[in-house]
Each structure stands twice: as structure tokens, then as C-alpha cells.
Coordinates of C-alpha atoms and ligand atoms in Angstrom, one line a residue:
M6 CA -111.9 49.5 -66.9
K7 CA -112.2 52.3 -64.5
K8 CA -111.9 51.5 -60.8
K9 CA -115.0 52.3 -58.8
W10 CA -116.0 51.6 -55.2
W11 CA -119.2 49.9 -56.3
K12 CA -117.3 47.5 -58.5
E13 CA -115.3 46.5 -55.4
A14 CA -118.3 46.4 -53.1
I15 CA -119.8 43.2 -51.7
V16 CA -123.5 43.8 -51.1
Y17 CA -125.5 42.1 -48.4
Q18 CA -129.2 42.1 -49.1
I19 CA -131.5 42.6 -46.1
Y20 CA -135.2 41.8 -46.3
P21 CA -136.3 43.8 -43.2
R22 CA -139.6 42.0 -42.6
S23 CA -137.7 38.8 -42.0
F24 CA -134.3 39.9 -40.6
K25 CA -134.9 40.6 -36.9
D26 CA -137.9 41.7 -34.9
S27 CA -137.0 44.1 -32.0
N28 CA -140.4 44.6 -30.4
G29 CA -142.1 41.3 -30.4
D30 CA -144.8 41.9 -33.0
G31 CA -143.6 39.1 -35.2
I32 CA -142.3 41.5 -37.9
G33 CA -138.7 42.4 -38.5
D34 CA -137.9 46.1 -38.2
L35 CA -135.2 48.7 -38.4
K36 CA -134.3 48.5 -34.7
G37 CA -133.8 44.8 -35.3
I38 CA -131.3 45.5 -38.0
I39 CA -129.5 47.9 -35.7
E40 CA -129.3 45.1 -33.0
K41 CA -127.6 42.9 -35.6
I42 CA -125.2 45.5 -37.0
D43 CA -122.1 43.9 -35.4
Y44 CA -123.1 40.7 -37.1
I45 CA -123.4 42.4 -40.4
E46 CA -120.0 44.1 -39.9
S47 CA -118.5 40.7 -38.9
L48 CA -119.3 39.3 -42.4
G49 CA -117.0 41.8 -44.0
V50 CA -119.5 43.1 -46.5
N51 CA -119.2 46.8 -47.3
A52 CA -122.7 47.6 -48.6
I53 CA -126.3 46.8 -47.7
W54 CA -129.3 46.7 -50.1
L55 CA -132.3 47.3 -48.0
N56 CA -135.6 46.1 -49.5
P57 CA -138.3 48.9 -49.4
V58 CA -139.0 50.4 -45.9
Y59 CA -141.2 53.2 -47.0
K60 CA -144.9 53.7 -46.0
S61 CA -146.9 51.0 -47.6
P62 CA -150.2 49.1 -47.1
N63 CA -148.0 46.0 -47.8
Y64 CA -150.0 44.2 -50.5
D65 CA -146.6 43.3 -52.0
N66 CA -144.4 43.7 -48.9
G67 CA -143.4 47.3 -49.4
Y68 CA -143.2 47.2 -53.2
D69 CA -146.5 49.3 -53.1
I70 CA -145.4 52.6 -51.7
S71 CA -148.0 55.1 -50.4
D72 CA -145.5 57.7 -49.1
Y73 CA -142.0 57.8 -50.6
K74 CA -140.6 60.2 -47.9
D75 CA -141.7 58.3 -44.8
I76 CA -141.1 54.9 -43.2
M77 CA -143.5 52.0 -42.8
D78 CA -145.1 51.8 -39.4
D79 CA -144.2 48.1 -39.1
F80 CA -140.5 49.0 -39.5
G81 CA -140.2 52.0 -37.2
S82 CA -139.7 55.7 -37.8
L83 CA -137.5 58.0 -39.9
E84 CA -135.5 58.5 -36.7
D85 CA -134.8 54.8 -36.5
W86 CA -133.8 54.8 -40.2
E87 CA -131.4 57.8 -39.6
K88 CA -129.8 55.8 -36.8
L89 CA -129.4 52.8 -39.0
L90 CA -127.7 54.9 -41.7
D91 CA -125.4 56.4 -39.1
E92 CA -124.4 53.1 -37.5
L93 CA -123.7 51.6 -41.0
H94 CA -121.6 54.6 -42.0
K95 CA -119.6 54.4 -38.7
R96 CA -118.6 51.0 -39.8
N97 CA -117.8 52.0 -43.4
I98 CA -120.8 50.1 -44.8
K99 CA -122.7 51.8 -47.6
L100 CA -126.5 51.9 -47.7
I101 CA -128.4 51.2 -50.9
M102 CA -132.1 51.9 -50.8
D103 CA -134.8 50.3 -53.0
L104 CA -136.5 52.7 -55.4
V105 CA -139.9 51.6 -56.6
V106 CA -141.1 54.1 -59.2
N107 CA -142.5 52.0 -62.0
H108 CA -145.6 52.0 -59.8
S109 CA -146.9 53.3 -56.5
S110 CA -149.5 52.0 -54.1
F111 CA -153.1 52.7 -54.9
E112 CA -153.2 54.4 -51.6
H113 CA -150.6 57.0 -52.7
K114 CA -152.0 60.5 -52.6
W115 CA -151.2 60.9 -56.3
F116 CA -153.4 57.9 -57.1
L117 CA -156.2 59.0 -54.8
E118 CA -156.3 62.3 -56.6
S119 CA -155.9 60.7 -60.0
K120 CA -158.9 58.6 -59.8
K121 CA -161.2 61.4 -58.6
S122 CA -162.0 62.7 -62.0
K123 CA -160.7 62.8 -65.6
D124 CA -159.7 66.4 -65.2
N125 CA -157.9 66.1 -61.9
K126 CA -154.4 67.6 -61.9
Y127 CA -152.9 64.2 -61.1
R128 CA -155.0 62.2 -63.6
D129 CA -152.1 61.9 -66.0
Y130 CA -149.7 60.7 -63.3
Y131 CA -151.1 57.2 -64.0
I132 CA -152.0 55.4 -67.2
W133 CA -155.8 55.5 -67.9
K134 CA -157.5 54.2 -71.0
E135 CA -161.0 53.6 -72.2
G136 CA -162.3 50.1 -72.4
N137 CA -162.7 48.2 -75.6
N138 CA -166.5 47.4 -76.0
G139 CA -166.9 46.5 -72.3
N140 CA -163.5 44.7 -72.2
P141 CA -160.1 46.0 -71.0
P142 CA -158.1 48.2 -73.4
N143 CA -155.9 45.2 -74.4
N144 CA -155.1 41.6 -73.5
W145 CA -151.9 42.0 -71.5
E146 CA -151.5 39.7 -68.5
S147 CA -150.2 41.0 -65.2
F148 CA -147.0 39.6 -63.6
F149 CA -149.3 38.7 -60.7
S150 CA -152.1 37.1 -62.8
G151 CA -155.2 38.4 -64.4
S152 CA -155.5 41.5 -66.7
V153 CA -153.1 44.4 -66.2
W154 CA -156.2 46.7 -66.4
E155 CA -158.6 47.5 -63.6
L156 CA -161.8 49.3 -64.2
D157 CA -162.5 52.4 -62.1
E158 CA -166.3 52.6 -62.0
N159 CA -166.3 56.3 -60.9
T160 CA -164.7 57.6 -64.1
N161 CA -165.4 54.5 -66.2
E162 CA -161.8 54.1 -67.4
Y163 CA -159.2 51.5 -66.8
Y164 CA -155.8 52.0 -65.1
L165 CA -152.7 50.0 -65.9
H166 CA -151.0 47.8 -63.3
L167 CA -148.2 45.5 -64.5
F168 CA -148.2 43.9 -61.1
T169 CA -151.1 43.6 -58.7
K170 CA -154.1 46.0 -58.9
E171 CA -153.0 47.7 -55.7
Q172 CA -149.8 48.8 -57.6
P173 CA -150.9 51.2 -60.4
D174 CA -148.2 52.0 -62.9
L175 CA -146.9 55.6 -63.0
N176 CA -147.0 57.5 -66.2
W177 CA -143.4 58.4 -67.1
E178 CA -144.6 60.2 -70.2
N179 CA -145.7 63.0 -67.8
K180 CA -142.9 65.4 -67.1
D181 CA -144.3 66.7 -63.8
L182 CA -144.4 63.1 -62.5
R183 CA -140.8 62.5 -63.6
Y184 CA -139.6 65.6 -61.8
E185 CA -141.6 64.6 -58.6
I186 CA -139.6 61.3 -58.8
Y187 CA -136.3 63.1 -59.2
D188 CA -137.3 65.2 -56.2
L189 CA -137.9 62.2 -54.0
I190 CA -134.6 60.6 -55.1
K191 CA -132.9 63.8 -54.1
F192 CA -134.6 63.7 -50.7
W193 CA -132.9 60.4 -49.9
L194 CA -129.6 61.2 -51.5
D195 CA -129.4 64.4 -49.4
K196 CA -129.8 62.3 -46.3
G197 CA -126.5 60.6 -47.3
I198 CA -127.4 57.3 -48.7
D199 CA -125.0 55.6 -51.2
G200 CA -127.3 54.6 -54.0
F201 CA -130.4 52.9 -55.2
R202 CA -131.6 49.6 -56.4
M203 CA -134.2 50.5 -58.9
D204 CA -137.2 48.1 -59.1
V205 CA -138.2 47.0 -62.6
I206 CA -136.6 50.2 -64.0
N207 CA -136.6 48.8 -67.6
M208 CA -140.4 48.8 -67.6
I209 CA -141.0 52.6 -67.0
S210 CA -141.4 53.4 -70.7
K211 CA -144.4 51.9 -72.4
N212 CA -144.9 51.6 -76.1
Q213 CA -147.7 54.0 -76.6
S214 CA -149.5 51.7 -79.1
Y215 CA -150.7 49.5 -76.3
M216 CA -151.2 46.7 -78.9
D217 CA -152.4 43.2 -77.9
G218 CA -149.6 40.7 -77.1
F219 CA -149.4 37.0 -78.2
V220 CA -151.9 34.9 -76.4
K221 CA -150.6 32.5 -73.8
R222 CA -151.9 29.0 -73.8
D223 CA -152.8 28.5 -70.1
T224 CA -154.6 31.7 -69.3
G225 CA -155.7 33.0 -72.7
L226 CA -154.2 36.4 -71.8
G227 CA -151.5 38.2 -73.8
D228 CA -147.8 38.8 -73.3
G229 CA -147.4 42.5 -73.3
S230 CA -143.7 42.4 -72.5
P231 CA -142.5 43.5 -75.9
Y232 CA -144.4 46.7 -75.3
Y233 CA -143.1 47.6 -71.9
L234 CA -139.7 45.9 -71.5
N235 CA -136.9 48.2 -72.5
G236 CA -139.5 50.6 -74.0
P237 CA -138.9 53.4 -76.5
R238 CA -138.0 56.2 -74.1
V239 CA -136.4 54.3 -71.2
H240 CA -132.8 55.4 -72.0
E241 CA -134.0 59.0 -72.5
F242 CA -135.7 58.9 -69.0
L243 CA -132.6 57.3 -67.3
K244 CA -130.3 59.9 -68.9
E245 CA -132.6 62.7 -67.7
M246 CA -132.7 61.2 -64.2
N247 CA -128.9 60.9 -64.2
K248 CA -128.4 64.4 -65.4
E249 CA -130.9 66.0 -63.0
V250 CA -129.9 64.1 -59.8
L251 CA -127.8 61.0 -59.9
S252 CA -124.7 62.5 -61.5
K253 CA -124.5 65.0 -58.6
Y254 CA -123.6 62.3 -56.0
D255 CA -121.0 59.6 -55.7
I256 CA -123.4 56.8 -55.6
M257 CA -124.1 53.4 -57.2
T258 CA -127.3 52.5 -59.0
V259 CA -128.4 49.0 -59.8
G260 CA -131.2 48.6 -62.2
E261 CA -133.5 45.6 -61.7
T262 CA -133.9 44.6 -65.4
P263 CA -135.9 41.5 -66.2
G264 CA -135.7 40.4 -69.8
V265 CA -132.6 42.2 -71.0
S266 CA -130.1 40.9 -73.5
T267 CA -126.4 41.4 -72.9
N268 CA -126.5 44.2 -75.4
D269 CA -129.4 45.9 -73.6
A270 CA -127.4 45.5 -70.3
I271 CA -124.4 47.2 -71.8
D272 CA -126.7 50.1 -72.9
Y273 CA -127.9 50.5 -69.4
S274 CA -124.6 50.2 -67.6
D275 CA -121.8 51.4 -70.0
E276 CA -119.9 54.1 -68.2
T277 CA -119.9 56.5 -71.1
R278 CA -123.7 56.5 -71.4
N279 CA -124.5 58.0 -68.0
E280 CA -127.5 55.9 -67.1
L281 CA -126.9 53.2 -64.4
S282 CA -123.9 51.7 -62.7
M283 CA -125.0 48.1 -63.2
V284 CA -127.9 45.8 -64.1
F285 CA -129.4 43.0 -62.2
Q286 CA -130.7 40.5 -64.7
F287 CA -132.6 37.2 -64.4
E288 CA -131.7 34.8 -67.2
H289 CA -129.9 32.3 -65.0
V290 CA -132.7 32.2 -62.5
G291 CA -135.3 31.4 -65.2
L292 CA -133.6 28.3 -66.6
D293 CA -135.8 25.9 -64.5
Y294 CA -139.1 27.5 -65.6
G295 CA -141.3 25.2 -67.5
E296 CA -143.3 25.9 -70.6
K297 CA -146.0 27.8 -68.7
G298 CA -143.4 30.1 -67.1
K299 CA -142.6 30.0 -63.4
W300 CA -145.7 27.9 -62.5
S301 CA -144.4 24.8 -64.2
T302 CA -140.9 23.9 -63.3
K303 CA -138.2 21.6 -64.7
E304 CA -134.8 20.5 -63.5
M305 CA -132.1 23.1 -63.4
D306 CA -129.8 22.0 -66.3
F307 CA -126.2 22.5 -65.4
M308 CA -125.0 23.0 -69.0
K309 CA -127.6 25.7 -69.6
L310 CA -126.6 27.4 -66.4
K311 CA -123.0 27.3 -67.2
K312 CA -123.4 28.5 -70.8
N313 CA -125.6 31.3 -69.5
L314 CA -123.2 32.4 -66.9
F315 CA -120.3 32.3 -69.4
K316 CA -122.3 34.3 -71.9
W317 CA -122.9 37.1 -69.4
Q318 CA -119.3 37.1 -68.1
V319 CA -117.8 37.2 -71.6
D320 CA -120.2 39.7 -73.1
L321 CA -119.8 42.2 -70.3
N322 CA -116.1 41.6 -69.8
K323 CA -115.0 44.9 -71.3
Q324 CA -118.1 47.0 -71.3
G325 CA -121.0 47.4 -68.9
W326 CA -121.3 45.9 -65.4
N327 CA -123.4 43.1 -64.0
S328 CA -124.6 42.0 -60.6
I329 CA -123.7 38.5 -59.5
Y330 CA -126.2 36.6 -57.4
F331 CA -127.8 33.2 -57.0
M332 CA -130.9 34.4 -55.2
N333 CA -132.8 37.4 -53.8
H334 CA -136.1 38.0 -52.1
D335 CA -138.0 36.9 -55.3
Q336 CA -136.2 33.6 -55.7
P337 CA -135.9 30.2 -53.9
R338 CA -132.9 29.5 -51.7
S339 CA -129.8 29.2 -53.7
V340 CA -128.5 26.0 -52.2
S341 CA -131.8 24.2 -52.8
R342 CA -131.9 25.3 -56.4
F343 CA -128.3 25.2 -57.6
G344 CA -126.7 22.9 -55.0
N345 CA -127.7 19.9 -52.9
D346 CA -129.5 21.0 -49.7
K347 CA -129.4 17.5 -48.2
E348 CA -126.2 15.3 -48.4
Y349 CA -124.0 18.1 -49.6
L350 CA -125.5 21.1 -48.0
N351 CA -122.3 22.5 -46.6
E352 CA -120.1 21.7 -49.6
S353 CA -122.5 23.1 -52.1
A354 CA -123.4 26.2 -50.2
K355 CA -119.6 26.9 -50.0
L356 CA -119.3 26.1 -53.7
L357 CA -121.9 28.7 -54.6
C358 CA -120.1 31.2 -52.4
M359 CA -116.8 30.7 -54.2
C360 CA -118.5 31.0 -57.5
S361 CA -120.4 34.2 -56.9
L362 CA -117.4 35.9 -55.2
S363 CA -115.0 35.0 -58.0
M364 CA -117.0 36.0 -61.1
K365 CA -116.8 39.5 -62.6
G366 CA -119.5 41.9 -61.4
T367 CA -120.7 43.1 -58.1
P368 CA -121.7 40.2 -55.8
Y369 CA -124.9 40.2 -53.8
I370 CA -125.4 37.9 -50.8
Y371 CA -129.0 37.5 -49.7
Q372 CA -129.6 37.2 -45.9
G373 CA -129.4 33.6 -44.7
D374 CA -127.4 32.4 -47.7
E375 CA -124.3 32.9 -45.6
I376 CA -125.5 30.1 -43.3
G377 CA -126.8 27.9 -46.0
M378 CA -130.6 28.4 -45.3
T379 CA -132.8 26.2 -47.5
N380 CA -136.2 26.2 -49.1
Y381 CA -139.2 25.9 -46.8
P382 CA -141.0 22.5 -46.8
F383 CA -144.4 23.8 -47.7
K384 CA -147.3 21.4 -46.9
T385 CA -150.3 23.6 -47.6
I386 CA -150.9 26.8 -49.4
E387 CA -152.0 28.4 -46.2
E388 CA -148.4 28.6 -45.2
C389 CA -147.8 31.0 -48.1
R390 CA -147.9 34.8 -47.7
D391 CA -147.1 36.0 -51.2
I392 CA -149.7 37.9 -53.2
E393 CA -148.2 36.4 -56.4
V394 CA -149.2 32.9 -55.1
F395 CA -152.7 33.9 -54.0
N396 CA -153.5 35.7 -57.3
R397 CA -152.3 32.7 -59.3
Y398 CA -154.3 30.4 -57.0
K399 CA -157.5 32.2 -58.1
V400 CA -156.6 31.6 -61.7
V401 CA -155.7 27.9 -61.1
K402 CA -159.2 27.4 -59.6
E403 CA -161.1 29.5 -62.2
K404 CA -159.4 27.8 -65.2
K405 CA -159.2 24.4 -63.5
L406 CA -155.4 24.3 -64.1
D407 CA -153.3 21.5 -62.6
Y408 CA -153.1 22.2 -58.8
D409 CA -150.4 19.7 -58.1
E410 CA -148.1 21.2 -60.8
F411 CA -148.8 24.7 -59.3
F412 CA -148.1 23.6 -55.7
N413 CA -145.0 21.8 -56.7
A414 CA -143.8 25.1 -58.4
I415 CA -144.5 27.0 -55.2
K416 CA -142.3 24.6 -53.3
K417 CA -139.5 24.7 -55.8
I418 CA -139.5 28.4 -56.8
G419 CA -142.1 30.3 -54.8
R420 CA -140.9 33.6 -53.4
D421 CA -141.8 32.8 -49.8
N422 CA -138.9 30.3 -49.7
S423 CA -136.5 33.2 -49.3
R424 CA -138.8 35.2 -47.0
T425 CA -138.9 32.9 -43.9
P426 CA -137.2 34.5 -40.9
M427 CA -133.5 34.7 -40.5
Q428 CA -132.2 31.8 -38.4
W429 CA -130.2 33.4 -35.5
N430 CA -130.2 30.6 -33.0
A431 CA -131.9 27.4 -31.8
N432 CA -134.4 29.1 -29.5
E433 CA -138.1 29.2 -30.3
F434 CA -138.7 31.1 -33.6
A435 CA -135.0 30.9 -34.3
G436 CA -134.3 34.0 -32.2
F437 CA -136.0 36.1 -34.8
T438 CA -138.9 37.1 -32.6
N439 CA -140.5 35.9 -29.4
R440 CA -144.0 35.3 -30.7
K441 CA -145.5 33.7 -33.8
P442 CA -143.8 35.5 -36.8
W443 CA -145.7 36.8 -39.8
I444 CA -144.4 33.8 -41.8
N445 CA -143.3 30.5 -40.4
V446 CA -139.7 29.8 -39.5
N447 CA -138.1 27.0 -41.4
P448 CA -138.2 23.9 -39.1
N449 CA -134.5 23.2 -39.7
Y450 CA -133.5 26.3 -37.6
S451 CA -132.2 24.2 -34.7
E452 CA -129.5 22.9 -37.0
I453 CA -129.0 25.8 -39.4
N454 CA -128.5 29.0 -37.5
V455 CA -126.0 31.8 -36.9
E456 CA -125.1 30.9 -33.4
A457 CA -124.2 27.3 -34.2
Q458 CA -121.9 28.4 -37.0
T459 CA -120.2 31.4 -35.5
N460 CA -117.4 29.6 -33.7
D461 CA -117.2 26.6 -36.0
K462 CA -114.4 27.2 -38.4
N463 CA -115.8 24.6 -40.9
S464 CA -119.2 26.3 -41.1
V465 CA -120.7 27.9 -44.1
L466 CA -120.7 31.2 -42.2
S467 CA -116.9 31.0 -41.5
F468 CA -116.3 30.1 -45.1
Y469 CA -118.3 33.1 -46.3
K470 CA -116.2 35.4 -44.1
E471 CA -113.0 34.0 -45.4
M472 CA -114.1 34.2 -49.1
I473 CA -115.4 37.8 -48.6
N474 CA -111.9 38.8 -47.2
I475 CA -110.3 37.1 -50.2
R476 CA -112.4 39.0 -52.6
K477 CA -111.6 42.3 -50.8
D478 CA -107.8 41.5 -50.7
N479 CA -107.6 40.6 -54.4
L480 CA -108.6 43.2 -56.9
G481 CA -107.9 40.7 -59.6
L482 CA -111.2 39.0 -58.7
V483 CA -112.9 42.3 -59.4
Y484 CA -111.1 43.8 -62.4
N485 CA -109.2 41.0 -64.2
D486 CA -110.7 39.6 -67.4
F487 CA -112.9 36.6 -67.3
L488 CA -111.8 33.6 -69.4
P489 CA -114.0 30.5 -69.6
I490 CA -112.3 27.1 -69.7
D491 CA -113.7 24.0 -71.4
I492 CA -117.2 25.2 -72.1
D493 CA -118.4 21.7 -73.0
D494 CA -117.4 19.9 -69.8
E495 CA -120.7 18.5 -68.4
N496 CA -119.8 18.7 -64.7
I497 CA -117.1 21.2 -64.0
F498 CA -117.5 24.9 -64.1
S499 CA -114.0 26.5 -64.5
Y500 CA -112.6 29.8 -65.5
K501 CA -109.6 32.1 -65.1
R502 CA -109.4 35.7 -64.1
V503 CA -106.4 37.2 -66.0
G504 CA -105.2 40.7 -66.1
N505 CA -103.0 43.3 -64.4
E506 CA -103.4 41.7 -61.0
N507 CA -102.6 38.2 -59.8
E508 CA -104.1 35.5 -62.0
F509 CA -106.8 33.1 -60.6
L510 CA -107.9 29.7 -61.7
I511 CA -111.3 28.7 -60.4
V512 CA -112.5 25.1 -60.6
L513 CA -115.9 24.1 -59.4
N514 CA -117.5 20.7 -59.5
F515 CA -121.3 21.3 -59.7
S516 CA -122.1 17.6 -59.4
D517 CA -122.6 15.1 -56.6
R518 CA -120.1 12.8 -58.2
A519 CA -116.3 12.5 -58.0
I520 CA -114.7 13.8 -61.2
N521 CA -111.2 13.9 -62.5
K522 CA -110.1 16.9 -64.5
E523 CA -106.9 18.1 -66.0
F524 CA -105.6 21.6 -66.3
E525 CA -102.6 23.0 -68.0
N526 CA -99.6 24.1 -65.9
L527 CA -101.4 23.4 -62.7
N528 CA -98.1 23.3 -60.8
E529 CA -97.7 27.1 -61.4
Y530 CA -100.6 27.8 -59.2
N531 CA -101.2 27.7 -55.4
I532 CA -104.4 26.9 -53.7
L533 CA -106.0 30.0 -52.2
I534 CA -109.2 28.5 -50.8
S535 CA -111.3 25.3 -51.1
N536 CA -114.4 24.0 -49.5
Y537 CA -112.6 20.7 -48.7
S538 CA -109.8 20.6 -46.2
K539 CA -107.8 18.2 -48.4
N540 CA -107.6 18.3 -52.2
E541 CA -106.2 15.5 -54.3
I542 CA -104.0 16.8 -57.1
I543 CA -101.6 14.6 -59.1
N544 CA -99.5 16.6 -61.6
N545 CA -102.0 18.4 -63.7
E546 CA -105.0 16.4 -62.6
I547 CA -107.4 17.2 -59.9
L548 CA -109.5 14.4 -58.4
L549 CA -112.6 16.5 -57.4
K550 CA -115.0 15.2 -54.8
P551 CA -118.7 16.0 -55.0
Y552 CA -119.3 19.8 -55.1
E553 CA -115.6 20.4 -54.5
G554 CA -114.3 23.8 -55.5
I555 CA -110.8 25.2 -55.5
I556 CA -109.6 28.7 -56.2
F557 CA -106.0 28.8 -57.3
I558 CA -103.8 31.9 -57.5
K559 CA -100.7 32.6 -59.5
Ligands
ISL612 O1 -140.5 37.2 -59.0 C1 -141.0 37.5 -60.0 C2 -142.4 37.1 -60.3 O2 -142.3 35.8 -60.7 C3 -140.4 38.5 -60.9 O3 -141.1 38.6 -62.1 C4 -140.5 39.8 -60.2 O4 -141.9 40.2 -60.1 C5 -139.8 40.9 -61.0 O5 -138.5 40.5 -61.0 C6 -140.0 42.2 -60.4 O6 -139.6 42.2 -59.1 C7 -139.7 43.4 -58.3 O7 -140.9 44.1 -58.5 C8 -142.0 43.5 -58.0 C9 -141.9 43.0 -56.5 O8 -143.0 42.2 -56.2 C10 -140.6 42.2 -56.4 O9 -140.4 41.8 -55.0 C11 -139.5 43.1 -56.9 O10 -138.2 42.6 -56.6 C12 -143.1 44.6 -58.0 O11 -142.7 45.7 -57.4
CA613 CA1 -141.3 44.3 -35.1

């Protein structure tokens, strides 16, 4: 495998709205990130993924962009952004920007033109279709509830929006549109950024048949995903984008790719194919979805999780490149979902840290995970801010679906869990702002915060810093092969990293019970790091305490 800086990178994801408010309006902003830049540097991470900061009416917190070449007023100015880039680069931290080009905002000038008339020059920049006897063109359901089609009464045609109606899908079949996108990519690359995270990039090519999808039981709408996930021209478009712009810069590109198999992932990220550097896929964060998808949850099943992680590690071991993460801004808090956010908060947060920084792929740490932030204890739906929740709520009421099941799902996997303000200290509003923030602070901020953990060598934060350094000092954790151990063990997740560099043995007890486990030739290894200060090892047997993890080196 070729060595690349982005394989060795450790990415810290910043959700600007919730990171740090610098001017007391209750909304995080670019100057706030600059204020905290020494903190970011102190973590040891070497790249930032910044969620969208472009001009946007914020129906979906910046994922609905109305001007791709300017900054959102809430977040500051282009000047502030230039300063941020500068400050990051001074500290050798790369900046990865979000690129949201499957759709724009309905307030983007292209869309405002497009809807004016059927013969407008920009009409074809979006996907317009005639209705079907007074009904939408097909039965597809939007990710954010309801039909994917919205009728425009002026021209009496429907436009497609896979997400909310304020996010019309761009028509990649149109070459002028594609080259406008390459131009805006170039705009940011020429400013010196180090790459892009590409929002739902595997949805840009739609199967032109626009056939109905299978009807879903709860809403009666259809699943259109076979017609827009990994569509017929997606690889052609990515190769074109790569040839026209990306290949001219030393950058990384990470494709957000829901619904990809490991083979698809290799197609997107294999180095010889000139498409993307890596994928960001979702299988392991969908394992606790119930039969109605994300709105009916079930327990996270450790065996399924383990087999899934193993599958991705093994299948991409020699070809392609994956992102490693346990949460992002669309997911609940990792320690609440995969660990134990009560009795074993510290231990399990550290366990997840050891796991994500020792697997193969580029690790992503979402803000707040490094201090073990937890899910928010939602009591009412009024505490939510996410359009996904509000749109679904309408459907729940209309179709008289089970409200308790819905609210329980919000608590367990709603996206707002990850979007509560970063907990800096024990002051009011957690030091995020000095007035009521746009979304509530998690009430546990007085115990869980950066200040309390900074000088505590047993804190989750200190552990993250140590583990980040270990990852940076040991290229074996990046490039060595991944070898699963004992796939059928029901409690322990263990694997080796074997190759040209030092060898590693990673042993992780994902349960809240003490477990004994034997490993061959354990005496040949030394302990590199553990989340417990004392480990009990007798000959080849480890007596693992709840959520105990050990990384050995040979
Ligand atoms: O979280 C999800 C909904 O349950 C995912 O399906 C998510 O919508 C999907 O992964 C795409 O996410 C990205 O695009 C969305 C945006 O809302 C998300 O924040 C973004 O990460 C639309 O731009
Ligand atoms: Ca602000």
C-alpha cells in the first residue's frame, strides 16, 4: 500500500454551530474555533473536517447552501475563514471542507432561476418532472419524510429533493452544472484547503427511469434507493471531477457514501481508479435500527457489530481505504450507543478511543467524544432542533404512528444528541456561550467538560491525547495488515496488526462483565496502552475487567 499523508491523518470533526460562540448570539462561529485553536492543537490531531460554513438559510444546518463561495452570516466572514485556515496551517493542521453538491438550497440563485420558467437557462440544473395524473412522478420517499417530489405551481412541474423540500437535487446529467461545480471546487482548493468531505456523493447519479420503489409498510411511500444510490454514471462523474480538478492538488477526498457494499467502497477509493481517497460508510451505525428503519430502534448487538467491523477491515485490507468512526453529527453519542455512559463512562469511552485509533483506515474523532460527552436526556420534542425530527413528527401525527416508539428513537439515535454545545467548563452554558444557546447544553456539563479533564491524567481527554500520539508514532497502526482473532467470541473484540512495522495485538472487552481470555504467545508482547492502570495477566491468559482494553506491541 502506498504511503499517503491522509492515511496517516487523524481527523477531528468540528460542527461549527456547536463548538464555540465568540460573540454571544448563542451560535458557534469561526472566531470561536480560532479562540480554541490551541486546544485543537493540544489534541495532537493533524486535520479538521469542518461541517458546512457556506451561506445558507439553515433549514438543515448548512447542508442547504445558497452561495457556495461565501460564508454563512451566523459563522462570520470570508476573512474570518481565511484567518482560521492560516492559523490551522501554522500549526500543521490540514483543513477539510464539506462539499454539498448533490443538492443546493432552494434559495440558491440557480434554483431561483430554474423555477422561473421551463425554458430558463438554469431549468435543467435541477430535476423537473411532470406529475402522474395529479400525483407526484413516482412514489419515492424522502430521507426527511414525505415524497421526494414538490410541486411548483408556477410551471406545474415537480422538482426532486431526496432530502427536505428546501434542498432540491442538482441535475448532474447537465454538463454545464457539473462544470460550475468543478469551478467552485477549484475556488476553495485555490485558497489552499487540503480536501473535501463530499456529502452523499454516491447519490449524484440517478437512474433515469425514475421507476417506483418497493412500498414501505409504515408510510406507504416507496424506497427509491436502488435508483439513486451508486447510480449508473456516478463513477464517470467522479472520474471527470478528479481529472478536471482534484488531481491537480495534493488533497484528500472522503466520500460520504450511505448504502455501499465493500466492493462499491473499493470502486470509489481504489488508488488506481482516480476517484476518491476514501469512503465514509454507515453499516455499523445502522445495526440498531429496527424494522421501520431509524425510527424504531433495537439493542446494539455486539456480535453483529464485531462481524461488521471485521468484514470492512478484511475486505479493504489490501485495496481501497475506509474512514473509521463511531459517530458524527448525524449520529448519537458513541459512548451512549456502543459503550456504557453510566457506570463505565470513562472506561468505555477510552475503549472506543483505542478501537478507532487502532483499526485500519483514517480515524475521525467528533468534537466532544474526546471528553466522553453523552446523549442528551430529551424530555419533550420541543427540545429538538433537527428538521429530520420535525418532518417525521408530521408523518407520525398524520398516519397515527406510535409516538412513544418515535420519541424513544429520538432519544436513542436522534441527530440532536451530537449537536448539543461542546462542554468547555462548568460555567453557565458550559462555557460555550454566555446566553441561551440555539440548542440546550447537556445538563451533565458540570461533570463532563474540557477544563475538568485537562489536568487530570486519568481523564478521557488525557487518554485521547496519549492514544493519538501512539497512532502518530506507530505507522504499523496505519499500514500493517488487519488480522481478526476469534471471530465467534461473544464479548471480546480482538485483532492483530501485522506487517512491515511493529506488530500489535489489540484486545477489547466490549462487555460490562469480567472475562478471561487466552492468547497465544502473549509473553512475546509488551503492553503499550490500556484504559486500566493495572492489568491482570497470568501466562497467556488475561483477566479482563469490564470494558478493559489493552494494546500490546511486539
Ligand atoms: O442521518 C441520516 C438520516 O437518518 C442519514 O441518512 C443522513 O441523512 C445521510 O447520511 C446524509 O447525511 C448528509 O446529508 C444530509 C445532511 O442532513 C447530513 O447532516 C449530512 O451528513 C443532507 O445534506
Ligand atoms: Ca456566534
